[in-house]
Short mmCIF file of C-alpha atoms in Angstrom, two decimals:
data_model
loop_
_atom_site.label_atom_id
_atom_site.label_comp_id
_atom_site.label_asym_id
_atom_site.label_seq_id
_atom_site.Cartn_x
_atom_site.Cartn_y
_atom_site.Cartn_z
CA UNK U 1 0.06 0.09 0.07
CA UNK U 2 2.94 2.35 0.87
CA UNK U 3 4.22 2.07 -2.78
CA UNK U 4 0.65 2.43 -4.29
CA UNK U 5 0.77 5.80 -2.71
CA UNK U 6 4.10 7.02 -3.96
CA UNK U 7 4.14 5.61 -7.47
CA UNK U 8 1.81 7.25 -10.45
CA UNK U 9 1.65 3.89 -12.30
CA UNK U 10 2.92 0.30 -12.20
CA UNK U 11 3.14 -2.12 -15.01
CA UNK U 12 2.84 -5.92 -14.44
CA UNK U 13 4.40 -8.84 -16.76
CA UNK U 14 1.82 -11.42 -15.52
CA UNK U 15 -2.02 -10.77 -15.71
CA UNK U 16 -2.42 -12.36 -12.40
CA UNK U 17 -0.47 -9.66 -10.64
CA UNK U 18 -3.17 -7.05 -11.42
CA UNK U 19 -5.63 -7.97 -8.71
CA UNK U 20 -3.00 -7.71 -5.71
CA UNK U 21 -1.89 -4.37 -6.69
CA UNK U 22 -5.55 -2.98 -7.53
CA UNK U 23 -6.71 -3.81 -4.05
CA UNK U 24 -3.83 -1.78 -2.85
CA UNK U 25 -5.04 1.26 -4.55
CA UNK U 26 -2.35 1.12 -7.53
CA UNK U 27 -2.88 2.18 -10.96
CA UNK U 28 -1.46 -0.67 -12.73
CA UNK U 29 -1.53 -2.22 -16.21
CA UNK U 30 -0.58 -5.33 -18.08
CA UNK U 31 2.03 -4.80 -20.62
CA UNK U 32 2.63 -8.11 -21.53
CA UNK U 33 5.60 -10.65 -20.93
CA UNK U 34 9.18 -10.09 -22.26
CA UNK U 35 9.64 -13.70 -22.71
CA UNK U 36 7.37 -13.47 -25.63
CA UNK U 37 9.83 -11.56 -27.55
CA UNK U 38 13.18 -13.26 -26.15
CA UNK U 39 11.89 -16.81 -26.40
CA UNK U 40 13.18 -17.40 -30.16
CA UNK U 41 14.66 -20.34 -31.95
CA UNK U 42 17.35 -19.56 -34.24
CA UNK U 43 17.00 -22.82 -36.58
CA UNK U 44 14.60 -24.78 -38.20
CA UNK U 45 13.50 -28.23 -36.34
CA UNK U 46 15.55 -29.95 -38.89
CA UNK U 47 18.45 -27.83 -38.59
CA UNK U 48 18.21 -28.57 -34.77
CA UNK U 49 18.19 -32.08 -35.26
CA UNK U 50 21.17 -32.00 -37.42
CA UNK U 51 22.97 -29.73 -35.02
CA UNK U 52 22.52 -32.00 -32.02
CA UNK U 53 23.00 -35.18 -33.89
CA UNK U 54 19.46 -36.55 -33.43
CA UNK U 55 17.35 -38.50 -35.93
CA UNK U 56 13.74 -39.65 -34.92
CA UNK U 57 14.87 -40.71 -31.05
CA UNK U 58 12.71 -39.46 -28.29
CA UNK U 59 14.51 -36.63 -26.25
CA UNK U 60 14.00 -35.70 -22.75
CA UNK U 61 15.67 -32.73 -21.11
CA UNK U 62 16.96 -32.51 -17.57
CA UNK U 63 16.69 -28.95 -16.07
CA UNK U 64 17.51 -28.63 -12.52
CA UNK U 65 17.72 -24.98 -12.38
CA UNK U 66 20.85 -22.59 -11.97
CA UNK U 67 20.87 -22.41 -7.92
CA UNK U 68 23.37 -24.35 -6.45
CA UNK U 69 21.17 -25.69 -3.79
CA UNK U 70 18.44 -26.78 -6.42
CA UNK U 71 21.00 -28.54 -8.26
CA UNK U 72 22.29 -30.46 -5.38
CA UNK U 73 18.89 -31.41 -4.22
CA UNK U 74 17.15 -32.14 -7.40
CA UNK U 75 19.43 -33.24 -10.34
CA UNK U 76 20.53 -36.66 -8.49
CA UNK U 77 16.77 -37.72 -8.48
CA UNK U 78 16.41 -36.26 -11.92
CA UNK U 79 18.97 -38.33 -13.35
CA UNK U 80 17.94 -41.65 -11.38
CA UNK U 81 14.38 -40.74 -12.96
CA UNK U 82 16.06 -40.80 -16.45
CA UNK U 83 17.54 -44.15 -15.57
CA UNK U 84 14.21 -45.78 -14.77
CA UNK U 85 12.87 -43.81 -18.18
CA UNK U 86 15.79 -45.21 -20.38
CA UNK U 87 14.93 -49.00 -19.22
CA UNK U 88 11.52 -48.41 -20.67
CA UNK U 89 12.36 -46.56 -23.64
CA UNK U 90 16.08 -47.44 -24.45
CA UNK U 91 16.29 -45.33 -27.57
CA UNK U 92 15.71 -41.88 -25.64
CA UNK U 93 18.34 -39.36 -25.60
CA UNK U 94 18.91 -37.10 -22.55
CA UNK U 95 20.29 -33.89 -22.68
CA UNK U 96 21.07 -31.18 -19.77
CA UNK U 97 21.43 -27.66 -20.83
CA UNK U 98 24.16 -26.39 -18.61
CA UNK U 99 23.68 -23.39 -16.32
CA UNK U 100 26.70 -23.40 -14.06
CA UNK U 101 29.78 -25.28 -13.69
CA UNK U 102 30.35 -28.36 -11.69
CA UNK U 103 27.27 -30.45 -13.35
CA UNK U 104 29.82 -33.13 -14.44
CA UNK U 105 30.22 -34.39 -10.95
CA UNK U 106 26.56 -35.63 -10.96
CA UNK U 107 26.20 -36.82 -14.62
CA UNK U 108 29.54 -38.70 -14.67
CA UNK U 109 28.11 -41.19 -12.03
CA UNK U 110 25.12 -41.90 -14.32
CA UNK U 111 24.42 -45.27 -15.87
CA UNK U 112 22.94 -43.44 -18.82
CA UNK U 113 24.71 -40.99 -21.28
CA UNK U 114 23.61 -37.52 -20.57
CA UNK U 115 24.57 -35.05 -22.96
CA UNK U 116 25.62 -31.55 -21.74
CA UNK U 117 24.53 -28.48 -23.96
CA UNK U 118 26.05 -25.14 -23.54
CA UNK U 119 24.52 -23.26 -26.68
CA UNK U 120 21.17 -23.10 -28.90
CA UNK U 121 19.03 -24.08 -25.76
CA UNK U 122 15.65 -22.95 -27.38
CA UNK U 123 16.48 -24.93 -30.52
CA UNK U 124 16.91 -27.99 -28.42
CA UNK U 125 13.46 -27.00 -26.52
CA UNK U 126 11.87 -27.10 -29.93
CA UNK U 127 12.83 -30.75 -30.89
CA UNK U 128 12.31 -32.47 -27.36
CA UNK U 129 9.55 -34.48 -26.17
CA UNK U 130 9.42 -33.33 -22.75
CA UNK U 131 11.57 -31.97 -19.96
CA UNK U 132 12.01 -32.37 -16.03
CA UNK U 133 12.11 -29.12 -14.80
CA UNK U 134 12.49 -27.27 -11.47
CA UNK U 135 9.94 -24.77 -11.09
CA UNK U 136 11.00 -21.42 -12.40
CA UNK U 137 11.17 -19.07 -15.29
CA UNK U 138 12.26 -22.01 -17.54
CA UNK U 139 9.21 -23.83 -17.26
CA UNK U 140 7.39 -20.64 -19.16
CA UNK U 141 10.33 -20.65 -21.60
CA UNK U 142 9.59 -24.26 -22.40
CA UNK U 143 5.82 -23.57 -22.85
CA UNK U 144 6.30 -20.88 -25.30
CA UNK U 145 8.07 -23.43 -27.37
CA UNK U 146 5.48 -26.18 -26.92
CA UNK U 147 7.72 -28.39 -24.44
CA UNK U 148 5.74 -30.16 -21.81
CA UNK U 149 7.39 -30.65 -18.24
CA UNK U 150 7.16 -32.51 -15.28
CA UNK U 151 7.82 -29.76 -12.68
CA UNK U 152 9.61 -30.52 -9.41
CA UNK U 153 10.45 -28.62 -6.63
CA UNK U 154 12.12 -29.39 -3.30
CA UNK U 155 13.16 -27.44 -0.19
CA UNK U 156 14.55 -28.13 3.17
CA UNK U 157 11.71 -29.61 5.65
CA UNK U 158 11.81 -26.92 7.95
CA UNK U 159 11.47 -24.39 5.40
CA UNK U 160 8.48 -26.18 3.79
CA UNK U 161 6.71 -26.23 7.05
CA UNK U 162 7.00 -22.69 7.43
CA UNK U 163 6.04 -21.92 4.00
CA UNK U 164 2.91 -24.02 4.40
CA UNK U 165 1.83 -21.83 7.46
CA UNK U 166 2.18 -18.67 5.19
CA UNK U 167 1.80 -19.32 1.53
CA UNK U 168 -1.47 -20.96 0.45
CA UNK U 169 -1.49 -21.53 -3.42
CA UNK U 170 -3.08 -24.19 -5.65
CA UNK U 171 -0.31 -24.32 -8.10
CA UNK U 172 3.39 -23.37 -8.01
CA UNK U 173 4.26 -23.32 -11.91
CA UNK U 174 3.59 -20.36 -14.00
CA UNK U 175 1.61 -22.27 -16.91
CA UNK U 176 -0.65 -23.90 -14.34
CA UNK U 177 -0.88 -20.51 -12.61
CA UNK U 178 -1.85 -18.51 -15.60
CA UNK U 179 -4.76 -20.95 -16.28
CA UNK U 180 -5.59 -21.57 -12.94
CA UNK U 181 -5.53 -25.50 -14.14
CA UNK U 182 -3.45 -28.35 -13.75
CA UNK U 183 -2.48 -28.64 -17.10
CA UNK U 184 1.01 -30.51 -16.42
CA UNK U 185 2.06 -32.43 -13.59
CA UNK U 186 3.79 -30.87 -10.53
CA UNK U 187 5.60 -32.72 -7.92
CA UNK U 188 6.35 -31.29 -4.40
CA UNK U 189 8.67 -32.48 -1.71
CA UNK U 190 8.14 -36.23 -0.87
CA UNK U 191 6.30 -36.51 -4.43
CA UNK U 192 9.85 -35.99 -5.98
CA UNK U 193 10.85 -39.55 -6.36
CA UNK U 194 12.71 -41.25 -9.61
CA UNK U 195 9.42 -43.57 -9.90
CA UNK U 196 7.01 -40.77 -9.90
CA UNK U 197 8.93 -38.55 -12.09
CA UNK U 198 9.51 -41.46 -14.71
CA UNK U 199 5.78 -42.39 -14.65
CA UNK U 200 4.78 -38.45 -15.32
CA UNK U 201 7.20 -38.14 -18.12
CA UNK U 202 6.16 -41.35 -19.89
CA UNK U 203 3.06 -39.60 -20.69
CA UNK U 204 4.74 -36.81 -22.35
CA UNK U 205 6.40 -38.75 -25.19
CA UNK U 206 5.57 -37.62 -28.62
CA UNK U 207 2.65 -39.82 -30.05
CA UNK U 208 0.92 -39.92 -26.74
CA UNK U 209 -2.67 -38.23 -26.77
CA UNK U 210 -2.06 -36.80 -23.37
CA UNK U 211 1.19 -35.12 -24.67
CA UNK U 212 -1.01 -33.48 -27.41
CA UNK U 213 -3.44 -32.08 -24.76
CA UNK U 214 -0.78 -30.70 -22.56
CA UNK U 215 0.54 -28.79 -25.75
CA UNK U 216 -2.77 -27.39 -26.67
CA UNK U 217 -3.04 -26.08 -22.91
CA UNK U 218 0.23 -24.72 -22.72
CA UNK U 219 -0.68 -22.58 -26.01
CA UNK U 220 -3.81 -21.31 -24.02
CA UNK U 221 -1.67 -20.38 -21.09
CA UNK U 222 0.78 -18.61 -23.21
CA UNK U 223 -1.79 -16.41 -24.93
CA UNK U 224 -2.38 -14.84 -21.54
CA UNK U 225 1.33 -13.20 -21.85
CA UNK U 226 0.12 -10.86 -24.29
CA UNK U 227 1.64 -9.63 -27.53
CA UNK U 228 5.24 -9.03 -28.44
CA UNK U 229 6.76 -5.65 -27.84
CA UNK U 230 6.38 -5.57 -23.82
CA UNK U 231 9.89 -3.89 -23.27
CA UNK U 232 8.62 -1.00 -25.89
CA UNK U 233 5.48 -0.58 -24.02
CA UNK U 234 7.14 -0.02 -20.82
CA UNK U 235 9.61 2.40 -22.33
CA UNK U 236 6.68 4.42 -23.61
CA UNK U 237 5.05 4.65 -20.22
CA UNK U 238 8.41 5.75 -18.74
CA UNK U 239 8.85 8.28 -21.36
CA UNK U 240 5.40 9.82 -21.06
CA UNK U 241 5.83 9.88 -17.05
CA UNK U 242 8.89 11.59 -17.51
CA UNK U 243 7.50 14.24 -19.97
CA UNK U 244 4.56 14.93 -17.71
CA UNK U 245 6.88 15.60 -14.71
CA UNK U 246 9.05 18.07 -17.00
CA UNK U 247 5.56 19.71 -17.63
CA UNK U 248 4.59 19.72 -13.99
CA UNK U 249 8.00 21.43 -13.19
CA UNK U 250 7.46 24.24 -15.64
CA UNK U 251 4.33 24.99 -14.23
#
């Protein structure tokens, strides 16, 4: 409420942010999300497959996040789930887009080959079947490229107990929040097991009708992010606000 009193206008990049600020009395508008502009591929799918050395094999991505604690807590279980998935689908290729150094200490112990990727991440997204992803912005990036995810999150038990007391939400991943629907699986705390992840990822291979529905729902969610040009719209608002203050100063 204090912010609402001192600022002339607010801008939001998610439509679900509006009610909170409006209830506090803020003048706020939704300008669209910058990811709509920035999440773009640089190659065709055929070119991407050639670049990554893939033919018609299924592709699963492991995306444990960029924070060290998240990687330490979630990447090992992701790798175990990939090993289970490989037993059922031996042709599957597993890729891990690298966000920080030190990933090799996990992947080198794996029973399967996990290919590390440092470039053309969005092009890889565009040809993958599905991803196992830590909840965060990457899930929304994936959604913009029609890539379904099994979304996982796990925190320290004490922190989770505290969070349960103060945070009451139905969903914790952005696509689900945007539609206020469970359009793709979310696994939290004790649900984050290799068996459960592998079970959910098996429903997202290309050719599975469930995957087709998830992709359709992701497109519905992404439509709520607005049109391209959010940065320009914000810049225009800043410019007109600055001009308005100049006029007031002259008066």
